[in-house]
Coordinates of C-alpha atoms in Angstrom, one line a residue:
M188 CA -14.3 45.2 9.1
N189 CA -13.8 42.0 11.1
S190 CA -10.9 39.5 10.5
S191 CA -13.1 37.0 8.7
T192 CA -14.3 39.5 6.2
W193 CA -10.8 40.9 5.7
S194 CA -9.5 37.3 5.0
Q195 CA -12.2 36.7 2.4
L196 CA -11.4 40.0 0.7
M197 CA -7.7 39.2 0.6
R198 CA -8.5 35.7 -0.8
C199 CA -10.6 37.2 -3.6
C200 CA -7.9 39.7 -4.5
I201 CA -5.1 37.1 -4.7
V202 CA -7.3 34.8 -6.8
A203 CA -8.1 37.7 -9.1
I204 CA -4.4 38.5 -9.6
A205 CA -3.7 34.9 -10.3
V206 CA -6.5 34.7 -13.0
L207 CA -5.2 37.9 -14.6
S208 CA -1.6 36.5 -14.6
I209 CA -2.8 33.3 -16.3
T210 CA -4.8 35.3 -18.9
N211 CA -1.9 37.5 -19.8
A212 CA 0.6 34.7 -20.0
S213 CA 1.8 33.9 -23.5
A214 CA 0.6 30.8 -25.2
A215 CA 4.2 29.5 -25.5
D216 CA 4.6 29.7 -21.8
V217 CA 1.2 28.5 -20.6
E218 CA 0.2 25.7 -23.0
P219 CA 3.1 23.3 -22.4
T220 CA 2.9 23.7 -18.6
A221 CA -0.8 23.2 -18.7
N222 CA -0.5 20.0 -20.6
V223 CA 2.0 18.6 -18.1
A224 CA -0.1 19.8 -15.2
A225 CA -3.2 18.2 -16.6
S226 CA -1.4 14.9 -16.7
V227 CA -0.3 15.3 -13.1
A228 CA -3.7 16.5 -12.0
D229 CA -5.3 13.4 -13.4
E230 CA -2.8 11.2 -11.6
T231 CA -3.0 12.9 -8.3
N232 CA -6.5 11.3 -8.2
P233 CA -5.7 7.7 -9.1
A234 CA -7.7 4.8 -8.0
A235 CA -5.3 2.6 -6.2
T236 CA -4.7 -0.6 -4.4
D237 CA -3.0 -1.6 -1.2
T238 CA 0.8 -1.4 -1.4
S239 CA 3.6 -3.0 0.4
T240 CA 6.7 -0.9 0.9
T241 CA 10.0 -1.1 2.9
A242 CA 12.6 1.5 4.0
E243 CA 15.4 -0.3 2.3
S244 CA 13.9 -1.0 -1.1
S245 CA 13.5 1.2 -4.1
P246 CA 9.9 2.5 -4.3
G247 CA 7.6 -0.2 -3.0
V248 CA 5.8 -2.8 -5.0
V249 CA 2.1 -3.2 -5.0
S250 CA 0.7 -6.5 -3.5
E251 CA -2.8 -6.2 -4.7
T252 CA -4.6 -5.6 -8.0
E253 CA -7.6 -3.3 -8.3
V254 CA -9.8 -2.2 -11.1
T255 CA -11.0 1.4 -11.2
P256 CA -13.5 3.2 -13.4
Q257 CA -12.3 5.5 -16.0
E258 CA -12.3 9.2 -15.2
T259 CA -15.4 11.0 -16.6
S260 CA -14.6 14.6 -15.7
P261 CA -12.3 16.6 -17.9
P262 CA -8.7 17.0 -16.6
S263 CA -7.7 20.2 -14.9
E264 CA -6.1 22.8 -17.1
E265 CA -4.4 24.7 -14.2
P266 CA -0.6 25.1 -14.6
W267 CA 1.3 23.5 -11.9
D268 CA 2.7 26.7 -10.4
Y269 CA -0.9 28.2 -10.3
S270 CA -2.6 25.0 -9.1
P271 CA -3.8 25.2 -5.4
Y272 CA -3.6 22.2 -3.1
R273 CA -6.7 20.2 -2.3
V274 CA -6.3 19.8 1.5
R275 CA -8.3 17.9 4.1
V276 CA -7.8 17.9 7.8
W277 CA -9.1 14.9 9.8
I278 CA -9.7 15.5 13.4
T279 CA -9.8 12.7 16.0
S280 CA -9.9 13.2 19.8
N281 CA -11.2 11.7 23.0
G282 CA -12.8 14.8 24.3
S283 CA -16.1 16.6 23.4
Q284 CA -14.4 20.0 23.3
A285 CA -11.8 19.1 20.6
T286 CA -14.0 18.0 17.7
A287 CA -13.9 18.9 14.1
A288 CA -17.1 20.9 14.5
K289 CA -15.6 23.1 17.2
L290 CA -12.2 23.5 15.6
S291 CA -13.2 24.0 12.0
K292 CA -13.9 27.8 12.1
P293 CA -10.8 28.8 14.2
L294 CA -8.5 26.5 12.1
T295 CA -9.9 27.9 8.9
E296 CA -9.2 31.5 10.1
Y297 CA -5.7 30.4 11.1
F298 CA -4.8 28.9 7.7
D299 CA -6.4 31.8 5.8
R300 CA -3.5 34.0 7.0
S301 CA -1.0 32.0 4.8
F302 CA -2.9 29.6 2.7
A303 CA -6.0 31.3 1.5
A304 CA -4.9 31.3 -2.1
I305 CA -3.1 28.0 -2.2
W306 CA -5.2 25.6 -0.2
R307 CA -8.7 24.4 -1.0
L308 CA -9.4 23.3 2.6
S309 CA -12.0 21.1 4.3
I310 CA -12.0 20.0 7.9
T311 CA -13.9 16.9 9.0
A312 CA -14.0 14.3 11.7
A313 CA -11.6 11.4 10.8
P314 CA -13.2 8.2 9.4
T315 CA -13.8 5.5 12.0
A316 CA -10.9 3.3 10.8
V317 CA -8.5 6.3 11.1
Q318 CA -9.8 7.1 14.5
A319 CA -9.2 3.6 15.8
I320 CA -5.6 3.5 14.4
A321 CA -4.8 7.0 15.7
D322 CA -6.0 6.0 19.2
R323 CA -4.0 2.8 19.2
D324 CA -0.7 3.8 17.6
F325 CA -0.6 7.1 15.8
A326 CA 2.9 6.8 14.6
A327 CA 2.2 3.4 13.0
M328 CA -0.3 4.7 10.5
T329 CA 0.2 3.7 6.9
Y330 CA -1.9 4.0 3.8
E331 CA -2.6 0.3 3.9
S332 CA -3.7 0.4 7.5
I333 CA -6.2 3.3 7.1
T334 CA -7.7 1.9 4.0
A335 CA -7.8 -1.8 5.2
S336 CA -11.4 -1.5 6.5
D337 CA -13.0 -0.1 3.3
P338 CA -15.5 -2.7 1.9
V339 CA -14.7 -3.9 -1.6
V340 CA -15.8 -6.6 -4.0
A341 CA -13.2 -9.3 -4.8
V342 CA -13.8 -11.2 -8.0
K343 CA -11.6 -14.2 -9.0
R344 CA -9.1 -13.4 -11.6
D345 CA -9.9 -16.7 -13.4
H346 CA -13.6 -15.8 -13.7
R347 CA -14.6 -16.2 -17.3
E348 CA -15.8 -12.6 -17.5
A349 CA -13.0 -11.1 -15.3
A350 CA -11.6 -9.0 -18.2
R351 CA -15.0 -7.2 -18.6
I352 CA -15.6 -6.5 -15.0
R353 CA -14.4 -3.0 -14.0
V354 CA -17.1 -1.4 -11.9
A355 CA -19.9 -2.5 -9.5
A356 CA -22.5 -2.6 -12.3
D357 CA -20.3 -5.0 -14.2
V358 CA -20.2 -7.3 -11.1
A359 CA -24.0 -7.2 -11.0
R360 CA -24.1 -8.1 -14.7
F361 CA -21.6 -11.0 -14.9
V362 CA -21.6 -12.5 -11.3
K363 CA -24.5 -14.6 -10.2
S364 CA -23.8 -14.5 -6.4
L365 CA -21.8 -12.2 -4.2
K366 CA -21.1 -13.8 -0.8
S367 CA -20.6 -11.8 2.4
T368 CA -21.3 -11.9 6.1
G369 CA -24.7 -10.6 7.4
D370 CA -23.1 -7.6 9.2
R371 CA -21.2 -6.5 6.1
I372 CA -24.3 -6.8 3.9
A373 CA -26.3 -4.7 6.4
E374 CA -23.6 -2.1 6.5
V375 CA -23.2 -1.6 2.8
N376 CA -27.0 -1.5 2.2
R377 CA -27.3 1.2 4.9
R378 CA -24.5 3.2 3.3
G379 CA -26.1 2.7 -0.1
N380 CA -29.4 4.1 1.2
E381 CA -27.7 7.1 2.7
N382 CA -26.0 7.7 -0.6
G383 CA -29.2 7.5 -2.6
N384 CA -28.2 4.3 -4.2
P385 CA -30.1 1.5 -2.5
T386 CA -29.3 -1.1 -5.1
L387 CA -25.6 -0.4 -5.0
D388 CA -25.6 -0.3 -8.8
G389 CA -27.3 -3.7 -8.9
L390 CA -25.2 -5.5 -6.3
S391 CA -27.9 -5.7 -3.6
P392 CA -30.0 -8.4 -5.4
I393 CA -27.0 -10.7 -5.8
L394 CA -25.7 -10.3 -2.2
Q395 CA -25.9 -13.7 -0.5
R396 CA -25.4 -14.1 3.3
M397 CA -22.9 -16.7 4.4
D398 CA -22.7 -18.2 7.9
G399 CA -19.6 -17.5 9.9
D400 CA -17.3 -14.5 10.2
S401 CA -14.9 -12.7 7.9
V402 CA -12.2 -15.4 8.3
A403 CA -14.7 -18.0 7.2
L404 CA -15.6 -15.8 4.2
A405 CA -12.0 -15.5 3.2
E406 CA -11.6 -19.3 3.5
S407 CA -14.5 -19.8 1.1
W408 CA -12.4 -18.2 -1.6
K409 CA -10.9 -21.6 -2.2
N410 CA -14.4 -23.0 -3.1
E411 CA -14.8 -23.3 -6.9
N412 CA -18.4 -22.3 -6.6
V413 CA -17.6 -18.9 -5.1
E414 CA -17.3 -16.3 -7.8
A415 CA -16.9 -13.2 -5.7
V416 CA -16.9 -12.0 -2.1
L417 CA -17.7 -8.7 -0.3
L418 CA -15.1 -8.1 2.5
S419 CA -12.7 -5.5 3.7
R420 CA -9.8 -4.3 1.6
G421 CA -7.2 -5.6 4.0
M422 CA -8.5 -9.2 3.8
A423 CA -9.0 -8.9 0.1
A424 CA -5.4 -8.1 -0.3
M425 CA -4.5 -11.5 1.2
L426 CA -6.7 -13.6 -1.2
K427 CA -4.5 -15.8 -3.3
S428 CA -5.0 -18.8 -5.7
P429 CA -6.5 -17.2 -7.7
E430 CA -5.6 -13.6 -7.3
A431 CA -8.4 -11.2 -6.5
K432 CA -9.6 -8.5 -8.9
I433 CA -10.8 -5.8 -6.6
V434 CA -13.7 -3.5 -7.5
R435 CA -14.8 -0.5 -5.3
L436 CA -18.3 -0.1 -4.0
P437 CA -20.5 2.9 -5.0
I438 CA -20.8 4.3 -1.4
D439 CA -19.5 7.3 0.4
D440 CA -17.2 7.7 3.4
L441 CA -14.4 5.5 1.9
V442 CA -11.0 6.3 3.1
M443 CA -9.4 5.6 -0.2
E444 CA -11.9 7.9 -1.9
D445 CA -10.8 10.8 0.3
V446 CA -7.2 10.0 -0.5
Q447 CA -8.0 9.9 -4.2
D448 CA -9.8 13.3 -4.1
H449 CA -7.1 15.3 -2.2
D450 CA -3.4 16.2 -2.5
K451 CA -2.7 16.4 1.2
I452 CA -4.5 14.9 4.2
F453 CA -3.5 15.9 7.7
V454 CA -4.5 13.5 10.5
V455 CA -4.8 15.3 13.8
H456 CA -5.1 13.4 17.1
I457 CA -5.9 15.3 20.3
D458 CA -5.5 13.6 23.7
C459 CA -7.8 15.4 26.1
R460 CA -7.3 13.1 29.1
S461 CA -4.8 15.3 30.8
M462 CA -3.5 18.9 30.8
P463 CA -1.7 20.1 28.8
L464 CA -3.6 18.7 25.8
R465 CA -1.3 16.5 23.7
V466 CA -1.5 17.1 19.9
Q467 CA -0.1 14.7 17.2
V468 CA -0.1 15.6 13.5
A469 CA 1.0 13.6 10.5
E470 CA 0.7 14.5 6.8
L471 CA -0.3 12.0 4.2
D472 CA 0.9 12.9 0.7
C473 CA -1.9 11.4 -1.3
L474 CA -0.2 10.9 -4.7
M475 CA 2.7 9.1 -3.0
R476 CA 0.7 7.6 -0.2
H477 CA 3.5 8.7 2.1
F478 CA 3.0 9.6 5.8
S479 CA 5.4 12.2 7.3
A480 CA 7.0 11.9 10.7
V481 CA 4.7 12.8 13.5
Q482 CA 4.8 16.4 14.7
R483 CA 4.0 16.7 18.4
A484 CA 2.8 19.7 20.4
E485 CA 1.0 20.7 23.6
A486 CA -1.9 23.1 24.3
L487 CA -2.2 24.6 27.7
N488 CA -5.9 25.0 27.4
Y489 CA -8.8 24.7 24.9
P490 CA -8.8 28.4 23.8
S491 CA -5.2 27.9 22.5
L492 CA -5.8 24.5 20.9
A493 CA -6.7 25.8 17.4
N494 CA -3.4 27.8 17.2
V495 CA -1.4 24.8 18.5
V496 CA -3.0 22.5 16.0
G497 CA -2.5 25.0 13.2
Q498 CA 1.2 25.4 14.0
A499 CA 1.7 21.6 14.1
I500 CA 0.0 21.2 10.7
V501 CA 2.2 24.0 9.2
A502 CA 5.2 22.2 10.6
A503 CA 4.1 18.9 9.0
F504 CA 3.2 20.5 5.6
A505 CA 5.6 19.6 2.9
P506 CA 5.3 21.6 -0.4
I507 CA 5.4 19.5 -3.5
V508 CA 8.0 20.0 -6.2
R509 CA 7.5 18.4 -9.5
I510 CA 10.7 17.1 -11.1
E511 CA 10.9 18.4 -14.6
D512 CA 14.3 17.1 -15.6
A513 CA 16.8 15.0 -13.8
G514 CA 20.4 13.8 -14.5
Q515 CA 22.8 11.7 -12.5
K516 CA 23.8 14.5 -10.2
T517 CA 21.3 17.4 -10.8
A518 CA 17.6 18.0 -11.2
V519 CA 15.2 20.8 -12.1
G520 CA 11.8 21.2 -10.5
V521 CA 8.8 23.5 -10.2
T522 CA 7.1 24.3 -6.9
R523 CA 3.4 23.8 -6.8
A524 CA 1.2 26.9 -6.5
A525 CA 4.4 29.1 -6.2
K526 CA 2.9 31.9 -8.4
L527 CA -0.1 32.2 -6.2
I528 CA 2.1 33.3 -3.3
V529 CA 2.9 36.9 -2.6
D530 CA 4.7 36.6 0.7
E531 CA 8.3 35.4 0.5
D532 CA 8.1 33.9 3.9
N533 CA 5.1 31.7 3.1
P534 CA 5.6 28.1 4.4
A535 CA 4.6 26.8 0.9
L536 CA 7.7 28.2 -0.7
I537 CA 10.9 26.3 -1.1
K538 CA 14.1 28.3 -0.4
S539 CA 17.7 27.9 -1.5
G540 CA 19.7 25.6 0.7
E541 CA 16.8 23.4 1.7
F542 CA 16.8 19.6 1.3
L543 CA 14.0 17.7 -0.4
Q544 CA 13.2 14.0 -0.4
P545 CA 12.6 12.7 -4.0
M546 CA 9.8 10.2 -4.6
V547 CA 8.6 8.2 -7.6
R548 CA 5.3 6.6 -8.6
K549 CA 4.9 4.3 -11.5
D550 CA 1.3 3.2 -12.4
D551 CA 0.0 0.3 -14.5
R552 CA -2.6 0.8 -17.2
N553 CA -5.4 0.9 -14.7
G554 CA -3.8 3.7 -12.7
N555 CA -2.7 1.4 -9.9
P556 CA 0.9 1.9 -8.6
I557 CA 3.3 -0.8 -9.3
A558 CA 6.1 1.1 -7.6
I559 CA 5.6 4.0 -5.2
G560 CA 7.4 6.0 -2.4
P561 CA 10.6 7.7 -1.5
L562 CA 13.8 6.9 -3.3
P563 CA 16.0 5.2 -0.6
W564 CA 19.0 7.1 0.5
A565 CA 18.5 10.0 -1.8
F566 CA 18.0 13.8 -1.2
L567 CA 17.9 16.9 -3.3
H568 CA 19.7 20.1 -2.3
V569 CA 18.2 23.3 -3.6
T570 CA 21.0 25.4 -5.0
K571 CA 19.0 28.1 -6.9
V572 CA 15.5 29.5 -6.8
D573 CA 14.1 31.4 -9.8
G574 CA 10.4 32.0 -9.1
A575 CA 8.7 28.6 -9.2
R576 CA 11.8 26.9 -10.8
L577 CA 14.3 25.1 -8.6
D578 CA 17.8 24.0 -9.5
M579 CA 18.9 21.1 -7.3
D580 CA 21.9 18.8 -6.7
L581 CA 21.1 15.1 -6.2
Y582 CA 22.9 13.1 -3.5
A583 CA 21.9 9.4 -3.8
G584 CA 23.2 6.1 -2.7
R585 CA 22.5 4.6 -6.1
A586 CA 22.6 6.4 -9.4
G587 CA 19.7 6.7 -11.9
G588 CA 16.7 6.7 -9.5
L589 CA 15.2 10.0 -10.9
Q590 CA 16.2 9.6 -14.5
G591 CA 13.8 8.4 -17.2
R592 CA 11.3 9.7 -19.7
Q593 CA 8.2 11.7 -18.5
N594 CA 5.0 9.9 -19.3
K595 CA 1.4 9.8 -18.0
R596 CA 2.1 6.8 -15.7
T597 CA 5.3 7.9 -14.1
F598 CA 5.5 10.7 -11.6
R599 CA 8.6 12.2 -10.0
V600 CA 8.2 14.7 -7.2
A601 CA 10.1 15.9 -4.1
L602 CA 8.8 16.9 -0.7
R603 CA 10.5 19.2 1.8
T604 CA 12.2 17.3 4.6
R605 CA 10.7 17.9 8.0
P606 CA 12.9 16.1 10.6
A607 CA 10.9 16.0 13.8
L608 CA 13.3 13.8 15.9
A609 CA 16.6 14.6 17.4
Q610 CA 18.4 11.6 15.9
S611 CA 18.1 8.6 13.6
T612 CA 19.5 5.1 13.8
I613 CA 21.1 3.5 10.8
R614 CA 21.0 -0.3 10.6
L615 CA 23.2 -2.2 8.2
H616 CA 22.4 -5.8 7.2
A617 CA 23.5 -8.2 4.5
A618 CA 21.7 -7.9 1.2
G619 CA 18.6 -10.1 1.2
N620 CA 19.1 -11.2 4.8
P621 CA 17.8 -8.8 7.5
N622 CA 18.9 -11.3 10.2
E623 CA 22.5 -10.9 9.3
P624 CA 23.7 -7.6 10.8
L625 CA 26.9 -6.1 9.5
I626 CA 29.0 -5.7 12.6
G627 CA 32.0 -3.4 13.1
Y628 CA 31.5 -1.6 9.8
E629 CA 33.0 1.9 9.8
L630 CA 31.0 5.1 8.9
Y631 CA 32.7 8.2 7.7
E632 CA 31.2 11.7 7.0
K633 CA 32.2 13.8 4.0
E634 CA 31.4 17.5 3.7
L635 CA 29.4 18.5 0.6
D636 CA 32.1 20.9 -0.6
S637 CA 35.2 18.9 0.5
I638 CA 36.9 15.6 -0.2
D639 CA 38.0 15.1 3.4
M640 CA 36.3 12.4 5.5
T641 CA 36.0 12.3 9.2
P642 CA 35.1 9.1 11.2
V643 CA 31.7 8.8 12.7
G644 CA 31.8 5.4 14.4
R645 CA 31.3 1.7 13.9
T646 CA 28.2 -0.4 13.8
D647 CA 27.4 -2.4 17.0
W648 CA 26.6 -6.1 17.5
S649 CA 23.2 -5.5 15.8
G650 CA 24.6 -3.6 12.9
R651 CA 23.3 -0.2 14.3
I652 CA 24.8 3.2 14.7
L653 CA 23.2 6.4 16.1
I654 CA 23.3 9.5 13.8
T655 CA 22.5 12.8 15.5
K656 CA 21.5 16.2 14.0
T657 CA 24.3 18.7 13.2
D658 CA 24.3 22.2 11.9
D659 CA 23.9 20.7 8.4
P660 CA 20.5 19.2 7.8
M661 CA 21.9 16.4 5.6
R662 CA 24.9 14.3 6.5
L663 CA 26.7 12.5 3.7
L664 CA 28.0 9.2 5.1
Y665 CA 30.2 6.5 3.6
V666 CA 30.4 2.9 4.8
K667 CA 33.8 1.3 4.8
N668 CA 35.1 -2.2 5.7
G669 CA 38.7 -3.0 5.6
G670 CA 39.5 0.2 3.8
A671 CA 37.0 -0.4 0.9
I672 CA 34.1 1.9 0.4
L673 CA 30.9 -0.2 0.2
A674 CA 28.2 2.4 0.1
R675 CA 27.2 6.1 0.2
L676 CA 24.4 6.9 2.5
P677 CA 23.0 10.4 2.5
I678 CA 20.7 10.9 5.5
V679 CA 18.7 13.7 7.2
P680 CA 18.9 12.8 10.9
G681 CA 15.6 13.0 12.6
L682 CA 13.5 12.4 9.5
N683 CA 12.9 8.8 10.4
E684 CA 13.5 6.9 13.6
V685 CA 15.3 4.0 11.8
E686 CA 16.9 3.9 8.4
V687 CA 17.8 0.5 7.1
A688 CA 20.4 -0.3 4.4
D689 CA 21.0 -3.7 2.9
L690 CA 24.5 -3.9 1.7
V691 CA 26.6 -6.5 0.0
G692 CA 28.9 -7.3 2.9
D693 CA 32.5 -8.1 2.1
D694 CA 33.5 -10.2 5.1
Q695 CA 34.7 -13.0 2.9
R696 CA 36.8 -10.6 0.9
L697 CA 38.4 -9.4 4.1
R698 CA 39.0 -13.0 5.2
A699 CA 40.6 -13.7 1.9
E700 CA 42.6 -10.5 2.1
A701 CA 43.9 -11.3 5.5
Y702 CA 45.0 -14.8 4.3
I703 CA 46.6 -13.4 1.1
R704 CA 48.5 -10.7 3.0
G705 CA 49.9 -13.3 5.4
T706 CA 50.8 -15.6 2.4
Q707 CA 52.5 -12.7 0.5
N708 CA 54.5 -11.7 3.6
A709 CA 55.5 -15.3 4.1
I710 CA 56.7 -15.4 0.4
V711 CA 58.7 -12.3 0.9
D712 CA 60.3 -13.7 4.0
L713 CA 61.0 -17.0 2.3
I714 CA 62.7 -15.2 -0.7
A715 CA 65.0 -13.4 1.8
I716 CA 65.8 -16.6 3.7
R717 CA 66.5 -18.5 0.5
T718 CA 68.7 -15.7 -0.9
L719 CA 70.7 -15.5 2.4
L720 CA 71.2 -19.3 2.7
G721 CA 72.3 -19.5 -0.9
A722 CA 74.9 -16.8 -0.4
R723 CA 76.2 -18.5 2.8
I724 CA 76.4 -21.9 1.1
R725 CA 78.5 -20.4 -1.7
S726 CA 80.7 -18.5 0.8
R727 CA 81.4 -21.8 2.7
L728 CA 82.2 -23.6 -0.5
E729 CA 84.7 -20.8 -1.5
K730 CA 86.4 -21.3 1.9
G731 CA 86.4 -25.1 1.6
Q732 CA 84.0 -25.5 4.6
L733 CA 82.0 -28.4 3.0
A734 CA 80.4 -29.7 6.2
E735 CA 79.0 -26.3 7.1
A736 CA 77.8 -25.9 3.4
K737 CA 76.0 -29.2 3.6
D738 CA 74.3 -28.2 6.9
L739 CA 73.1 -24.9 5.4
L740 CA 71.8 -26.8 2.3
D741 CA 69.8 -29.1 4.6
A742 CA 68.3 -26.0 6.3
L743 CA 67.4 -24.6 2.9
R744 CA 65.6 -27.9 1.9
D745 CA 63.6 -27.6 5.2
E746 CA 62.1 -24.2 4.2
P747 CA 58.6 -24.3 2.6
T748 CA 58.6 -25.1 -1.1
Y749 CA 56.5 -24.0 -4.0
E750 CA 54.4 -27.1 -3.8
V751 CA 53.6 -26.6 -0.1
I752 CA 52.5 -23.0 -0.5
A753 CA 50.6 -23.6 -3.7
G754 CA 48.8 -26.6 -2.1
D755 CA 47.7 -24.6 0.9
M756 CA 46.4 -21.8 -1.4
A757 CA 44.4 -24.3 -3.4
K758 CA 42.6 -25.5 -0.2
K759 CA 41.9 -21.9 0.9
V760 CA 40.5 -20.8 -2.4
V761 CA 37.9 -23.5 -2.1
Q762 CA 37.0 -22.6 1.5
I763 CA 36.7 -18.8 1.0
K764 CA 33.8 -18.1 -1.3
G765 CA 32.3 -14.7 -2.0
R766 CA 28.5 -14.0 -1.3
N767 CA 28.1 -12.6 -4.8
S768 CA 29.9 -12.4 -8.2
G769 CA 31.5 -9.0 -7.4
E770 CA 33.1 -10.2 -4.1
Q771 CA 34.2 -13.5 -5.7
R772 CA 36.0 -11.6 -8.5
K773 CA 38.0 -9.6 -6.0
I774 CA 38.9 -12.8 -4.1
D775 CA 39.9 -14.6 -7.3
S776 CA 42.1 -11.6 -8.3
M777 CA 43.9 -11.6 -5.0
F778 CA 44.7 -15.3 -5.3
A779 CA 45.8 -14.9 -8.9
Q780 CA 48.3 -12.1 -8.1
T781 CA 49.7 -14.1 -5.2
R782 CA 50.0 -17.3 -7.3
E783 CA 51.9 -15.3 -9.9
M784 CA 54.2 -13.9 -7.2
L785 CA 54.8 -17.4 -5.9
V786 CA 55.6 -18.8 -9.4
N787 CA 58.1 -16.1 -10.2
N788 CA 60.0 -16.2 -6.9
I789 CA 59.8 -19.6 -5.3
N790 CA 61.0 -22.6 -7.3
S791 CA 63.4 -25.6 -7.1
K792 CA 66.1 -24.3 -9.4
L793 CA 68.1 -22.6 -6.6
I794 CA 68.2 -25.8 -4.6
R795 CA 69.2 -27.9 -7.6
D796 CA 72.0 -25.5 -8.5
L797 CA 73.4 -25.4 -4.9
E798 CA 73.2 -29.2 -4.7
A799 CA 75.3 -29.5 -7.9
E800 CA 77.9 -27.0 -6.5
V801 CA 78.2 -28.9 -3.3
T802 CA 78.5 -32.2 -5.1
A803 CA 81.2 -30.8 -7.4
A804 CA 83.1 -29.4 -4.5
T805 CA 82.9 -32.6 -2.6
A806 CA 84.2 -34.6 -5.7
G807 CA 87.4 -32.6 -5.9
G808 CA 87.7 -29.0 -6.4
A809 CA 85.3 -27.8 -9.0
K810 CA 84.8 -24.1 -8.7
P811 CA 81.4 -22.9 -7.5
Q812 CA 79.1 -21.7 -10.2
A813 CA 77.8 -18.1 -10.4
K814 CA 74.9 -17.1 -8.1
S815 CA 71.6 -18.6 -9.2
T816 CA 68.3 -16.7 -9.4
D817 CA 64.8 -18.2 -9.3
T818 CA 63.3 -17.8 -12.8
A819 CA 61.1 -20.9 -13.2
P820 CA 59.4 -23.5 -11.0

């Protein structure tokens, strides 16, 4: 029996065991899980629009609106922990011996060793747009960039029938003219013929060629006579005034369709121009539209290429954990397809002690994400594994990111962290102003099971600091400035090249604190000087040394008075303004405390009393009064 036959036999056995397990499961156990899984299975296949996300924001906000047809097929009833992954591998290379056709069979055999029961695998050549981006800058791939070249129909939002237009057939029904360039019209007609849909659901008869290129087509959007245009998704996302309502075309080989129909897509780029062959792999999590860090490897020759590519894909693979329940500090999740796995060392299993990256997706009524992506500065630490169930501790810079009610339009998952780099750079800048780096801010590290903090370093002139890997995958960092803790930043070094945090800087508070400390010290010194001079003046009066007493009284009058210090504080409180209400409250509190200290200790009563005593002594022997204390201004 050869290895291929043996792999097929093992796959059949594992699937049979899984089916029997599902059949024998009690209704109380299966039905609720199935209902939740059906919801997630529907939404792992959402029609979606281009999104715009940043490293420092909470999940990204969509910048484009798209209309998608309603699902016609029934939802999957597979429980989450029995649901296999739908996986596609895109191969792109610059050599004829490293194509999808040549690598498909050996890669399938390689993956059958571990993933026969949990992957529904297909291996194809990468779409043209993906190939172009991979050749140019593999690490720069994003969901927006790989889907930007997909042709779409953009209908004006203020069209009188816009609310009724949802699919291509609706465009053909309600729009009189669909403008596009000659090349684009020829392309979509060709792809429609190849797909057995030469009329493109009625769009072909209304296609109208327009002179000029795609830029001229986009400019025509401002023309009131233009109802709709056919152009690339990337350019459609930039159409404004009015906003574009985007409808997909009924053609094949759309990148977004592939993303919609799979759970994981692995993009493989093979550089054959030199030996050893250089391999780059990145995983796209389709539900979250999130690309992993690039895994790099080298193959010494073509016979070993399939194994090297397979190992890189396994290294990039991040199992999905669905968050079932989440509090402020803990969470409970279920690992996908965990009950289809019989090998405890399978790469698809999550083990105790691992760290996961939580992600959230929130959809609108049309299934388009309005917020999507990883939670910034947040990680989950697996503390207990019980079959498919995971108990986890949440470490986050901000509270409440995972909390909320489960519903059909909100998805909370976590992916295993796969740091591929040796270090990461943290950049701190002022909130809302990336051009204002926070310079000289201190970073401290805290152990997960300790309260002690150890210094890590300070940010440089550009607000950056380098964080290297340690024995602990996650490092819990705290940002301090002037002794005040400003933020908590959990980080897995090597996960991303640069991590950006926008913080509310407190430089103004520090400026105010420095001034207030100086003023308070001056007040304390002045109290001591006034007390000492008062005692000396009375001592001279008791000894009858009136001239010396008068000289000391003049020295006392020359010391700063309440009015001088209070006036200077009044000027400073106007000059030092906080950048936000929280910082301003701290500044106001410091000034208020200092003003109260000044009122209670520095006033004119001491000088008035001493002047009266000196006058009485000069007039003829009146005894000095008791020592005066400052009680009122």
